[in-house]
Amino acid sequence: MIRTFFRLVGQGFMGLCINPWAQILTLSAVVLVSFLVGLFLMAITTLDYQLSVVSGETSFQVYWRTGQNQVEIDEQWEDIKHLPGFLLSRTYTPEEALKEMENRLGHTATPRNFAFLSENNPLPATALLTFSPGVREYETWLKETSQYLWNLPGVERVTVTPLRDELGQAWRTVNTYVMRPAIFFLTLLLGLVVGNTVRLAFLGKSYEIEILQMVGAFNWYIRLPLLVCGAVQGLAGSSLALVILRFIHIQIRDVLNFPPLLMEIQFLTPEMTALMLAVPTGMGILGGWVGVKRV
Amino acid sequence: MIEVRHLSHSFGPHWALKDCSFQLQKGEFLFLSGPSGAGKTTLLRLLFAGIPVQRGEVRVAGFALNQIKDSAVPLLRRQVSVVFQDFKILPDRSVYDNVILPLQVRGLGRVHSDRRVRAVVRALGLDSRIHLLCGELSGGEQQRVAVARAFVVNPKVLLADEPTGNLDADLSFRLMDLFKQFQAYGTTMIVATHSQELVKRHPEAKIIRLEDGKITGANWPGAMLDNGLAGAPLNGFNTGDGYASGTRSLSLSRQANIRATMRQMGPDGAVERKTTGDDKK
Ligand SMILES: Nc1ncnc2c1ncn2[C@@H]1O[C@H](COP(=O)(O)OP(=O)(O)OP(=O)(O)O)[C@@H](O)[C@H]1O
Ligand SMILES: [Mg+2]
């Protein structure tokens, strides 16, 4: 049984050599389609990436309650610098705030001295924090960051000035109406073309299949070599296409990376790469499967 | 072993078989004669589930073909070997590879199959061609490859469609002798043929005559009754008193010959024989 299994798998591989020209043509078709689909995917990945990194800025104004221990607040300020998307901060201890106020007001007509307040400073510690989170998962980020700031001990109030949201909106639109359908249809196209190509490649085997059915071969016996052959063609074809794509990507990665475009061409994401390998392999198997008519 | 009752089959509006009935026991030999287009091939195809039964009942080697599942068809075909009118051998494989195919399909390794393959190939006089590609063989040689492939598994039932169609008289007689040897081994056989000469040489065989899809003659009472035929003997054929004594009527020397061939082919156990259902039909 096991021996038969391996013999059939072997036959699947051998099938590639028995009629090399037909197999090479099939393989070329798989490579070509995978390559074109990969190229498209690369284009939209780049577009997606560009839109997602455009850095809108979001700022938070954080007010602490008066009379908090400044040492603790200093520590909190240090921690804040490690939040995701953190860009810069301006912090004011109550003293600094007072000084700042003096400076500002000091330029008005009548100079004032607020030194009398320094004993019992009514001003809170404040921080003006600027973040550049990118638009990917912006909502979640915004929520989490606000929450974090609100929950800092001693914080009294947090106000947010969110990102100009047109960019985020544009990205979401592109992502929903272009990116995902494009991935879906390209994958579908890839699958259909590869599956059909492999299926057609097996039409020439219909006579042999008929004979095997006549001498009492079970379905799996007939199909296994075809499935292996289909899988090998799908996998080999798409791998080859990915290698070519990668090579091309290395060559052209930076051709658009100059001002004002500053656009670095992105390679496929790992998920897409997996999809590019899995779909042709799966459809090669499927093509081998449907290539066999029932008895 | 084979039981056909009121079998009819149509291709579109055309009825290729009309209400045919007959039965064969284990080890019996039947000639299916009749002119071209009579429905011989159609009947044989029905018997190995090559086409589904539309009307009537068919039982072969314990399988009820009216309700056979797709998954059981391979099991049936392991009991029923077929020699096709158009051979159905692979032209780009050697004689050896074609003949070993049914054994490979059954999961038998080369070591076990080799002896059987060579013995059958020798019995059919193809030893000198064994490593040639089948596409390079003559029609008669290809036909013998098809026969070898059918016999290599010791089938319970052998269906042969014009197995002598491409052979000269001498070779066809020798082939029929070989068939008889396997019959002695317990294989039930149906041979479709045009050749009256061949039929006449085997008075011990059962004969059914098909014309335009109907059984119009048979040389044994059961089939005559089943098909509503008058008692008149089959015109132009032996009435075959000796049909039932198939193996017994063989000469002693011939029986020795058979045993020798069987021994060459190895023990029966070398070929997987799945017994499914009753074969005492
Ligand atoms: N697949 C099919 N589709 C339509 N008609 C068919 C089909 N197969 C057979 N027939 C018809 O059924 C009838 C019987 O055909 P069949 O092949 O059984 O004849 P046969 O007795 O084997 O003839 P021959 O001796 O020439 O081989 C013929 O009239 C044929 O045209
Ligand atoms: Mg015919």
Coordinates of C-alpha atoms and ligand atoms in Angstrom, one line a residue:
Chain A
M1 CA 0.0 0.0 0.0
I2 CA 2.7 2.5 1.1
R3 CA 4.8 1.3 -1.8
T4 CA 2.0 1.8 -4.2
F5 CA 1.5 5.3 -2.8
F6 CA 5.1 6.3 -3.3
R7 CA 5.1 4.7 -6.7
L8 CA 2.1 6.8 -7.7
V9 CA 3.6 10.0 -6.2
G10 CA 6.7 9.2 -8.2
Q11 CA 4.6 8.7 -11.3
G12 CA 3.2 12.2 -10.7
F13 CA 6.7 13.6 -10.8
M14 CA 7.7 11.4 -13.7
G15 CA 4.6 12.7 -15.5
L16 CA 6.4 16.0 -15.8
C17 CA 9.2 14.4 -17.8
I18 CA 7.2 12.0 -20.0
N19 CA 5.8 14.8 -22.2
P20 CA 8.2 17.6 -21.5
W21 CA 7.0 20.1 -24.1
A22 CA 3.4 20.0 -23.0
Q23 CA 4.5 20.3 -19.4
I24 CA 6.8 23.2 -20.2
L25 CA 4.0 25.0 -21.9
T26 CA 1.7 24.4 -19.0
L27 CA 4.4 25.6 -16.6
S28 CA 5.0 28.7 -18.7
A29 CA 1.3 29.6 -18.6
V30 CA 1.3 29.2 -14.8
V31 CA 4.4 31.3 -14.5
L32 CA 3.0 34.0 -16.8
V33 CA -0.3 34.3 -15.0
S34 CA 1.3 34.2 -11.6
F35 CA 3.8 36.9 -12.6
L36 CA 1.2 39.2 -14.0
V37 CA -1.0 38.8 -10.9
G38 CA 2.0 39.3 -8.7
L39 CA 2.8 42.5 -10.5
F40 CA -0.7 43.9 -10.0
L41 CA -0.6 42.9 -6.4
M42 CA 2.8 44.6 -6.0
A43 CA 1.3 47.8 -7.5
I44 CA -1.6 47.9 -5.1
T45 CA 0.5 47.0 -2.2
T46 CA 2.7 49.9 -2.9
L47 CA -0.3 52.2 -3.2
D48 CA -1.8 50.9 0.0
Y49 CA 1.5 51.3 1.8
Q50 CA 2.0 54.9 0.5
L51 CA -1.5 55.9 1.7
S52 CA -1.1 54.2 5.0
V53 CA 2.2 55.9 6.0
V54 CA 1.3 59.4 5.1
S55 CA 1.7 60.9 8.5
G56 CA -1.2 62.8 9.8
E57 CA -0.5 64.1 13.2
T58 CA -2.7 63.6 16.3
S59 CA -2.1 65.7 19.4
F60 CA -3.2 65.2 22.9
Q61 CA -3.3 67.9 25.6
V62 CA -3.0 66.3 29.0
Y63 CA -3.7 68.1 32.3
W64 CA -2.7 66.7 35.6
R65 CA -4.5 67.6 38.9
T66 CA -2.7 70.3 40.9
G67 CA -0.5 69.3 43.7
Q68 CA 0.7 66.0 42.2
N69 CA 4.2 64.7 43.0
Q70 CA 6.3 66.0 40.2
V71 CA 8.7 63.0 40.4
E72 CA 5.9 60.7 39.5
I73 CA 4.8 62.9 36.6
D74 CA 8.3 63.0 35.3
E75 CA 8.4 59.2 35.2
Q76 CA 5.1 59.2 33.3
W77 CA 6.4 61.7 30.8
E78 CA 9.3 59.4 30.2
D79 CA 7.0 56.4 29.7
I80 CA 4.8 58.3 27.2
K81 CA 7.8 58.7 24.9
H82 CA 7.6 54.9 24.3
L83 CA 4.0 54.9 23.1
P84 CA 3.5 53.8 19.5
G85 CA 3.5 56.6 17.0
F86 CA 5.1 59.1 19.5
L87 CA 6.6 62.0 17.7
L88 CA 7.4 64.8 20.2
S89 CA 6.2 66.3 23.5
R90 CA 6.3 69.6 25.2
T91 CA 5.9 69.3 28.9
Y92 CA 5.3 71.9 31.6
T93 CA 5.8 71.5 35.2
P94 CA 3.6 73.9 37.2
E95 CA 6.6 76.1 37.7
E96 CA 7.4 76.1 34.0
A97 CA 3.8 76.8 33.2
L98 CA 3.9 79.8 35.5
K99 CA 7.1 81.1 34.0
E100 CA 5.6 80.7 30.6
M101 CA 2.6 82.6 31.6
E102 CA 4.7 85.3 33.0
N103 CA 6.7 85.5 29.8
R104 CA 3.6 85.7 27.6
L105 CA 1.8 88.2 29.7
G106 CA 5.0 90.0 30.5
H107 CA 5.0 91.5 27.0
T108 CA 1.7 93.2 27.6
A109 CA 1.5 96.9 28.5
T110 CA 1.8 96.5 32.3
P111 CA 4.5 94.0 33.4
R112 CA 3.2 91.7 36.0
N113 CA 4.9 89.5 38.6
F114 CA 3.3 86.3 39.5
A115 CA 5.9 85.5 42.1
F116 CA 3.2 85.7 44.7
L117 CA 1.6 82.6 43.2
S118 CA 4.7 80.4 43.3
E119 CA 4.1 79.5 46.9
N120 CA 0.7 78.1 46.1
N121 CA 0.8 77.5 42.4
P122 CA -2.7 77.0 41.0
L123 CA -1.4 75.8 37.6
P124 CA -1.4 72.0 36.8
A125 CA 1.3 70.1 35.1
T126 CA 0.5 69.8 31.4
A127 CA 1.9 68.0 28.4
L128 CA 1.3 68.6 24.7
L129 CA 1.9 65.3 23.0
T130 CA 2.2 64.9 19.2
F131 CA 1.8 61.5 17.6
S132 CA 2.1 60.3 14.1
P133 CA 0.4 56.9 14.2
G134 CA -0.3 56.2 10.5
V135 CA -3.7 55.4 9.3
R136 CA -3.6 51.7 9.7
E137 CA -5.7 50.7 12.6
Y138 CA -6.0 54.4 13.5
E139 CA -9.3 54.0 15.4
T140 CA -7.9 51.4 17.7
W141 CA -4.7 53.3 18.2
L142 CA -6.6 56.4 19.1
K143 CA -8.8 54.7 21.6
E144 CA -6.0 52.8 23.3
T145 CA -3.8 55.9 23.5
S146 CA -6.5 58.1 25.0
Q147 CA -7.3 55.4 27.4
Y148 CA -3.7 55.1 28.5
L149 CA -3.4 58.8 29.1
W150 CA -6.7 59.0 30.9
N151 CA -5.7 56.2 33.2
L152 CA -2.4 57.7 34.2
P153 CA -2.5 58.4 37.9
G154 CA -3.2 62.0 38.6
V155 CA -4.5 62.9 35.2
E156 CA -7.5 65.2 35.3
R157 CA -8.3 65.8 31.7
V158 CA -7.2 64.8 28.2
T159 CA -8.2 66.6 25.0
V160 CA -7.6 65.2 21.6
T161 CA -7.1 66.9 18.3
P162 CA -7.4 64.1 15.9
L163 CA -5.7 63.7 12.5
R164 CA -7.2 65.4 9.6
D165 CA -9.2 62.4 8.7
E166 CA -9.5 62.8 4.9
L167 CA -6.3 60.8 4.5
G168 CA -7.6 58.0 6.7
Q169 CA -10.8 58.1 4.8
A170 CA -9.1 57.9 1.5
W171 CA -7.0 55.0 2.7
R172 CA -10.0 53.1 4.0
T173 CA -11.9 53.7 0.8
V174 CA -9.0 52.4 -1.3
N175 CA -8.5 49.5 1.0
T176 CA -12.2 48.5 1.0
Y177 CA -13.1 49.2 -2.6
V178 CA -9.9 48.6 -4.5
M179 CA -7.4 46.6 -2.5
R180 CA -9.6 43.8 -1.2
P181 CA -11.7 43.2 -4.3
A182 CA -8.5 43.4 -6.4
I183 CA -6.8 40.8 -4.3
F184 CA -10.0 38.7 -4.4
F185 CA -10.4 38.9 -8.2
L186 CA -6.7 38.5 -9.0
T187 CA -6.6 35.4 -6.8
L188 CA -9.7 34.1 -8.5
L189 CA -8.2 34.8 -11.9
L190 CA -5.0 33.1 -10.9
G191 CA -6.8 30.1 -9.6
L192 CA -9.1 29.7 -12.6
V193 CA -6.4 30.0 -15.2
V194 CA -4.0 27.7 -13.4
G195 CA -6.7 25.2 -12.6
N196 CA -7.9 25.1 -16.2
T197 CA -4.5 25.0 -17.7
V198 CA -3.6 22.0 -15.6
R199 CA -6.9 20.4 -16.3
L200 CA -6.4 20.8 -20.1
A201 CA -2.9 19.4 -19.8
F202 CA -4.4 16.2 -18.5
L203 CA -6.9 15.8 -21.4
G204 CA -4.2 14.0 -23.3
K205 CA -4.2 11.4 -20.6
S206 CA -7.9 10.6 -20.9
Y207 CA -7.2 7.4 -22.8
E208 CA -4.8 6.1 -20.2
I209 CA -7.3 7.0 -17.5
E210 CA -10.0 5.1 -19.3
I211 CA -7.8 2.0 -19.5
L212 CA -6.9 2.2 -15.8
Q213 CA -10.6 2.4 -15.0
M214 CA -11.2 -0.7 -17.1
V215 CA -8.7 -2.8 -15.3
G216 CA -10.1 -2.0 -11.9
A217 CA -8.1 1.0 -10.7
F218 CA -9.7 2.9 -7.8
N219 CA -10.2 6.6 -8.2
W220 CA -7.4 7.5 -5.8
Y221 CA -5.0 5.3 -7.8
I222 CA -5.8 7.2 -11.0
R223 CA -6.0 10.6 -9.4
L224 CA -3.0 10.6 -7.1
P225 CA -0.3 11.0 -9.8
L226 CA -2.4 13.7 -11.5
L227 CA -2.8 15.6 -8.2
V228 CA 0.9 15.4 -7.5
C229 CA 1.7 16.5 -11.0
G230 CA -0.8 19.4 -10.8
A231 CA 0.5 20.5 -7.4
V232 CA 4.1 20.4 -8.6
Q233 CA 3.2 22.5 -11.6
G234 CA 1.2 25.0 -9.6
L235 CA 3.9 25.3 -6.9
A236 CA 6.9 25.3 -9.4
G237 CA 5.1 27.9 -11.6
S238 CA 4.2 30.3 -8.9
S239 CA 7.6 30.0 -7.1
L240 CA 9.3 30.8 -10.3
A241 CA 7.1 33.7 -10.9
L242 CA 7.8 35.0 -7.3
V243 CA 11.5 34.6 -7.9
I244 CA 11.3 36.7 -11.0
L245 CA 9.1 39.3 -9.2
R246 CA 11.5 39.5 -6.4
F247 CA 14.4 40.0 -8.8
I248 CA 12.5 42.7 -10.6
H249 CA 11.6 44.3 -7.3
I250 CA 15.2 44.6 -6.3
Q251 CA 16.0 46.3 -9.6
I252 CA 13.2 48.8 -9.5
R253 CA 12.6 49.3 -5.8
D254 CA 13.9 52.8 -5.8
V255 CA 13.2 54.1 -9.2
L256 CA 10.3 56.3 -7.9
N257 CA 12.1 57.1 -4.6
F258 CA 13.0 60.7 -5.3
P259 CA 11.4 64.0 -4.3
P260 CA 8.6 64.8 -4.6
L261 CA 7.3 61.3 -5.1
L262 CA 9.5 59.6 -2.5
M263 CA 7.7 56.3 -3.3
E264 CA 9.4 53.1 -2.4
I265 CA 7.9 50.2 -4.4
Q266 CA 6.8 47.5 -2.0
F267 CA 7.1 43.8 -2.4
L268 CA 4.2 41.6 -1.7
T269 CA 3.2 41.2 1.9
P270 CA 4.0 37.8 3.4
E271 CA 0.2 37.0 3.3
M272 CA 0.1 37.7 -0.4
T273 CA 3.2 35.7 -1.0
A274 CA 1.6 32.8 0.7
L275 CA -1.6 33.3 -1.3
M276 CA 0.5 33.4 -4.5
L277 CA 2.0 30.0 -3.7
A278 CA -1.1 28.4 -2.2
V279 CA -3.6 29.3 -4.8
P280 CA -1.8 27.9 -7.8
T281 CA -0.8 24.8 -5.9
G282 CA -4.4 24.2 -4.7
M283 CA -5.8 24.9 -8.1
G284 CA -3.2 22.6 -9.7
I285 CA -4.5 19.9 -7.4
L286 CA -8.0 20.7 -8.2
G287 CA -7.3 20.8 -11.9
G288 CA -5.8 17.3 -11.6
W289 CA -8.9 16.2 -9.7
V290 CA -11.5 17.4 -12.2
G291 CA -9.4 16.2 -15.1
V292 CA -10.6 12.7 -14.3
K293 CA -14.1 12.0 -15.5
R294 CA -16.1 9.6 -13.4
V295 CA -16.4 6.0 -14.6
Chain B
M1 CA -22.1 -16.0 -12.3
I2 CA -23.9 -14.0 -15.0
E3 CA -27.6 -13.4 -14.9
V4 CA -29.3 -11.1 -17.4
R5 CA -33.1 -10.6 -17.2
H6 CA -35.3 -8.6 -19.6
L7 CA -32.4 -6.3 -20.4
S8 CA -33.1 -3.5 -22.8
H9 CA -30.9 -0.5 -23.7
S10 CA -31.5 2.5 -25.8
F11 CA -29.3 5.2 -27.2
G12 CA -31.7 8.0 -27.6
P13 CA -34.7 6.7 -29.6
H14 CA -32.7 3.7 -30.9
W15 CA -33.1 0.5 -29.0
A16 CA -29.7 -1.3 -29.2
L17 CA -30.9 -4.2 -26.9
K18 CA -34.5 -5.4 -26.6
D19 CA -35.6 -7.6 -23.7
C20 CA -32.7 -10.0 -23.5
S21 CA -32.4 -12.8 -20.9
F22 CA -29.9 -15.5 -20.2
Q23 CA -27.8 -17.1 -17.5
L24 CA -24.4 -18.5 -17.3
Q25 CA -22.9 -20.6 -14.5
K26 CA -19.3 -20.5 -13.3
G27 CA -16.9 -21.8 -16.0
E28 CA -19.4 -21.7 -18.8
F29 CA -18.4 -20.4 -22.3
L30 CA -20.8 -18.4 -24.4
F31 CA -20.4 -17.2 -28.0
L32 CA -22.3 -14.1 -28.8
S33 CA -22.8 -14.0 -32.5
G34 CA -24.7 -11.7 -34.7
P35 CA -24.2 -9.2 -37.5
S36 CA -22.6 -5.8 -37.1
G37 CA -24.8 -3.4 -35.2
A38 CA -26.7 -6.2 -33.5
G39 CA -25.8 -5.0 -30.0
K40 CA -23.0 -7.3 -29.0
T41 CA -20.7 -4.6 -27.8
T42 CA -23.6 -2.9 -26.0
L43 CA -24.4 -6.1 -24.2
L44 CA -20.8 -6.6 -23.1
R45 CA -20.5 -3.0 -22.0
L46 CA -23.5 -3.4 -19.8
L47 CA -21.9 -6.5 -18.2
F48 CA -18.8 -4.6 -17.0
A49 CA -20.7 -1.5 -15.9
G50 CA -19.2 0.5 -18.9
I51 CA -22.7 1.9 -19.3
P52 CA -25.5 2.0 -16.7
V53 CA -28.4 -0.5 -16.8
Q54 CA -31.5 1.3 -18.0
R55 CA -34.1 -1.5 -17.9
G56 CA -34.0 -5.0 -16.7
E57 CA -31.7 -6.8 -14.3
V58 CA -28.0 -7.7 -14.5
R59 CA -25.9 -9.6 -12.0
V60 CA -22.3 -10.3 -12.6
A61 CA -19.9 -12.1 -10.2
G62 CA -22.2 -11.3 -7.4
F63 CA -22.6 -7.6 -8.2
A64 CA -26.1 -6.3 -8.9
L65 CA -25.3 -3.9 -11.7
N66 CA -28.7 -2.1 -11.5
Q67 CA -27.7 -0.4 -8.3
I68 CA -23.9 -0.7 -8.3
K69 CA -22.2 2.3 -6.6
D70 CA -19.4 4.1 -8.4
S71 CA -17.1 3.1 -5.7
A72 CA -17.8 -0.6 -6.3
V73 CA -17.2 -0.5 -10.0
P74 CA -13.4 -1.0 -9.6
L75 CA -14.2 -4.1 -7.5
L76 CA -16.4 -5.5 -10.2
R77 CA -13.7 -4.8 -12.8
R78 CA -11.2 -6.8 -10.8
Q79 CA -13.4 -9.8 -11.3
V80 CA -14.3 -9.1 -14.9
S81 CA -11.6 -8.7 -17.5
V82 CA -12.4 -7.3 -20.9
V83 CA -10.8 -7.6 -24.3
F84 CA -12.0 -4.7 -26.3
Q85 CA -12.8 -4.6 -30.0
D86 CA -10.3 -1.7 -30.3
F87 CA -7.9 -3.3 -27.8
K88 CA -7.5 -0.3 -25.5
I89 CA -3.8 -0.8 -24.9
L90 CA -1.3 2.0 -24.4
P91 CA 0.7 2.4 -27.6
D92 CA 3.6 4.2 -26.0
R93 CA 4.3 1.5 -23.4
S94 CA 5.9 -1.8 -23.9
V95 CA 4.0 -5.1 -24.1
Y96 CA 5.3 -5.9 -20.6
D97 CA 4.1 -2.7 -19.1
N98 CA 0.7 -3.1 -20.7
V99 CA 0.2 -6.6 -19.4
I100 CA 1.4 -5.8 -15.9
L101 CA -1.0 -2.9 -15.6
P102 CA -3.9 -4.8 -13.9
L103 CA -1.5 -6.3 -11.4
Q104 CA 0.0 -2.9 -10.6
V105 CA -3.4 -1.5 -10.1
R106 CA -4.1 -4.2 -7.6
G107 CA -1.0 -3.1 -5.7
L108 CA 1.2 -6.1 -6.6
G109 CA 4.9 -5.4 -6.8
R110 CA 7.0 -6.3 -9.8
V111 CA 8.6 -9.2 -8.0
H112 CA 5.3 -11.0 -7.6
S113 CA 3.9 -10.0 -11.0
D114 CA 6.9 -10.7 -13.2
R115 CA 6.4 -14.5 -13.4
R116 CA 2.7 -14.2 -14.3
V117 CA 3.3 -11.5 -16.9
R118 CA 6.0 -13.6 -18.6
A119 CA 4.0 -16.8 -18.5
V120 CA 0.9 -15.1 -20.1
V121 CA 3.0 -13.3 -22.7
R122 CA 4.6 -16.6 -23.6
A123 CA 1.3 -18.4 -23.8
L124 CA 0.2 -15.8 -26.3
G125 CA 3.4 -16.2 -28.3
L126 CA 4.6 -12.7 -27.7
D127 CA 7.8 -13.4 -25.8
S128 CA 10.0 -12.1 -28.6
R129 CA 8.0 -8.8 -28.5
I130 CA 7.9 -8.3 -24.8
H131 CA 9.9 -5.2 -24.7
L132 CA 8.6 -3.6 -27.8
L133 CA 6.3 -0.6 -27.6
C134 CA 2.7 -1.7 -28.4
G135 CA 2.4 1.0 -31.0
E136 CA 5.0 -0.8 -33.0
L137 CA 3.1 -4.1 -33.1
S138 CA 0.8 -5.4 -35.8
G139 CA -2.9 -5.5 -35.2
G140 CA -3.0 -9.1 -34.4
E141 CA -0.1 -8.7 -31.9
Q142 CA -1.9 -5.8 -30.3
Q143 CA -5.0 -7.9 -29.9
R144 CA -3.0 -10.6 -28.2
V145 CA -1.5 -8.0 -25.8
A146 CA -5.1 -7.1 -24.9
V147 CA -5.9 -10.8 -24.3
A148 CA -2.8 -11.2 -22.2
R149 CA -3.7 -8.2 -20.1
A150 CA -7.2 -9.7 -19.6
F151 CA -5.9 -13.1 -18.5
V152 CA -3.0 -12.0 -16.3
V153 CA -5.3 -11.6 -13.3
N154 CA -7.2 -14.9 -13.5
P155 CA -10.5 -13.2 -13.9
K156 CA -13.8 -14.8 -12.8
V157 CA -15.4 -13.4 -15.9
L158 CA -13.9 -12.7 -19.2
L159 CA -15.7 -10.6 -21.8
A160 CA -14.0 -10.6 -25.2
D161 CA -15.3 -8.4 -28.1
E162 CA -14.1 -9.8 -31.4
P163 CA -10.9 -11.1 -29.9
T164 CA -10.0 -12.9 -33.1
G165 CA -11.0 -10.0 -35.4
N166 CA -7.4 -9.3 -36.5
L167 CA -6.0 -12.8 -36.4
D168 CA -5.7 -15.3 -39.2
A169 CA -7.6 -18.6 -39.0
D170 CA -4.7 -20.5 -37.4
L171 CA -4.0 -17.9 -34.7
S172 CA -7.7 -17.5 -33.9
F173 CA -8.0 -21.2 -33.3
R174 CA -5.0 -21.1 -31.1
L175 CA -6.4 -18.2 -29.2
M176 CA -9.7 -20.0 -28.7
D177 CA -7.8 -23.0 -27.3
L178 CA -6.2 -20.7 -24.8
F179 CA -9.6 -19.4 -23.9
K180 CA -10.7 -22.9 -23.3
Q181 CA -7.8 -23.5 -21.0
F182 CA -8.9 -20.6 -18.9
Q183 CA -12.4 -21.8 -19.0
A184 CA -11.2 -25.0 -17.5
Y185 CA -9.7 -22.9 -14.7
G186 CA -13.1 -21.7 -13.8
T187 CA -13.4 -18.4 -15.8
T188 CA -16.8 -17.7 -17.2
M189 CA -16.4 -16.3 -20.7
I190 CA -18.5 -14.4 -23.2
V191 CA -16.9 -14.0 -26.7
A192 CA -18.6 -11.8 -29.2
T193 CA -17.7 -12.7 -32.8
H194 CA -18.8 -12.6 -36.4
S195 CA -17.0 -15.7 -37.3
Q196 CA -19.3 -18.7 -37.7
E197 CA -16.4 -20.9 -38.4
L198 CA -15.0 -20.3 -35.0
V199 CA -18.4 -21.0 -33.4
K200 CA -18.7 -24.2 -35.3
R201 CA -15.3 -25.4 -34.0
H202 CA -16.6 -25.4 -30.5
P203 CA -19.7 -27.5 -30.3
E204 CA -19.5 -27.6 -26.5
A205 CA -20.0 -23.9 -26.1
K206 CA -23.2 -22.1 -25.5
I207 CA -24.3 -19.8 -28.3
I208 CA -26.6 -16.8 -28.4
R209 CA -27.5 -15.1 -31.6
L210 CA -28.3 -11.4 -31.5
E211 CA -30.0 -9.6 -34.3
D212 CA -31.0 -6.0 -34.2
G213 CA -30.9 -6.0 -30.4
K214 CA -33.0 -9.1 -29.9
I215 CA -31.9 -12.6 -29.1
T216 CA -33.2 -14.6 -32.0
G217 CA -31.5 -17.9 -31.3
A218 CA -29.8 -19.9 -28.6
N219 CA -28.6 -23.4 -28.4
W220 CA -29.8 -24.3 -24.9
P221 CA -33.3 -24.6 -23.6
G222 CA -33.1 -22.1 -20.8
A223 CA -32.2 -19.2 -23.0
M224 CA -34.7 -20.2 -25.6
L225 CA -37.5 -20.2 -23.0
D226 CA -36.3 -17.0 -21.4
N227 CA -36.5 -15.2 -24.7
G228 CA -39.7 -16.8 -25.9
L229 CA -38.1 -18.7 -28.8
A230 CA -39.7 -21.6 -30.4
G231 CA -38.2 -25.0 -29.9
A232 CA -36.5 -25.0 -33.3
P233 CA -32.7 -25.5 -33.1
L234 CA -30.5 -22.5 -33.9
N235 CA -30.2 -22.2 -37.6
G236 CA -26.7 -22.9 -38.9
F237 CA -25.2 -23.6 -35.5
N238 CA -24.5 -26.6 -33.5
T239 CA -27.3 -27.4 -31.2
G240 CA -24.6 -28.2 -28.8
D241 CA -25.4 -31.2 -26.8
G242 CA -22.0 -31.1 -25.3
Y243 CA -22.1 -27.5 -24.1
A244 CA -22.5 -28.3 -20.4
S245 CA -19.6 -30.8 -20.4
G246 CA -17.1 -28.0 -21.2
T247 CA -14.2 -29.1 -19.1
R248 CA -15.0 -32.8 -19.1
S249 CA -14.9 -33.2 -22.9
L250 CA -11.3 -32.0 -23.0
S251 CA -8.8 -34.6 -23.9
L252 CA -6.4 -35.8 -21.3
S253 CA -3.4 -34.5 -23.1
R254 CA -5.0 -31.1 -23.2
Q255 CA -5.7 -31.1 -19.5
A256 CA -2.0 -31.8 -18.9
N257 CA -1.2 -28.9 -21.1
I258 CA -3.5 -26.6 -19.1
R259 CA -2.0 -27.7 -15.8
A260 CA 1.4 -26.9 -17.2
T261 CA 0.4 -23.4 -18.2
M262 CA -1.2 -22.7 -14.8
R263 CA 1.8 -23.9 -13.0
Q264 CA 3.9 -21.4 -15.1
M265 CA 1.6 -18.7 -14.1
G266 CA 2.1 -19.3 -10.5
P267 CA -0.4 -20.0 -7.7
D268 CA -3.8 -18.5 -7.8
G269 CA -2.9 -16.6 -4.6
A270 CA -0.5 -14.5 -6.5
V271 CA -3.4 -12.4 -7.7
E272 CA -5.6 -10.8 -5.2
R273 CA -9.2 -12.1 -5.6
K274 CA -11.7 -10.3 -3.6
T275 CA -14.8 -12.5 -3.2
T276 CA -17.7 -10.2 -2.9
G277 CA -21.1 -11.7 -2.6
D278 CA -22.2 -15.1 -4.1
D279 CA -20.3 -16.5 -7.0
K280 CA -22.4 -19.7 -7.0
K281 CA -24.6 -18.1 -9.6
Ligands
LIG1 N1 -22.7 5.3 -27.8 C1 -23.7 5.0 -28.7 N2 -24.5 6.0 -29.1 C2 -25.5 5.8 -30.0 N3 -25.7 4.6 -30.6 C3 -24.9 3.6 -30.3 C4 -23.8 3.8 -29.3 N4 -23.2 2.6 -29.2 C5 -23.9 1.7 -30.0 N5 -24.9 2.3 -30.7 C6 -25.8 1.7 -31.6 O1 -26.3 0.6 -31.0 C7 -26.4 -0.5 -32.0 C8 -25.6 -1.7 -31.5 O2 -24.2 -1.3 -31.5 P1 -23.1 -2.3 -31.0 O3 -21.8 -1.6 -31.0 O4 -23.5 -3.0 -29.8 O5 -23.1 -3.4 -32.2 P2 -22.2 -4.6 -32.4 O6 -23.0 -5.8 -32.4 O7 -21.1 -4.6 -31.4 O8 -21.6 -4.4 -33.9 P3 -20.1 -4.8 -34.4 O9 -20.2 -6.2 -34.7 O10 -20.0 -4.0 -35.7 O11 -19.1 -4.4 -33.4 C9 -25.8 0.1 -33.3 O12 -26.9 0.4 -34.1 C10 -25.1 1.3 -32.9 O13 -25.2 2.3 -33.8
MG2 MG -19.0 -4.4 -31.5

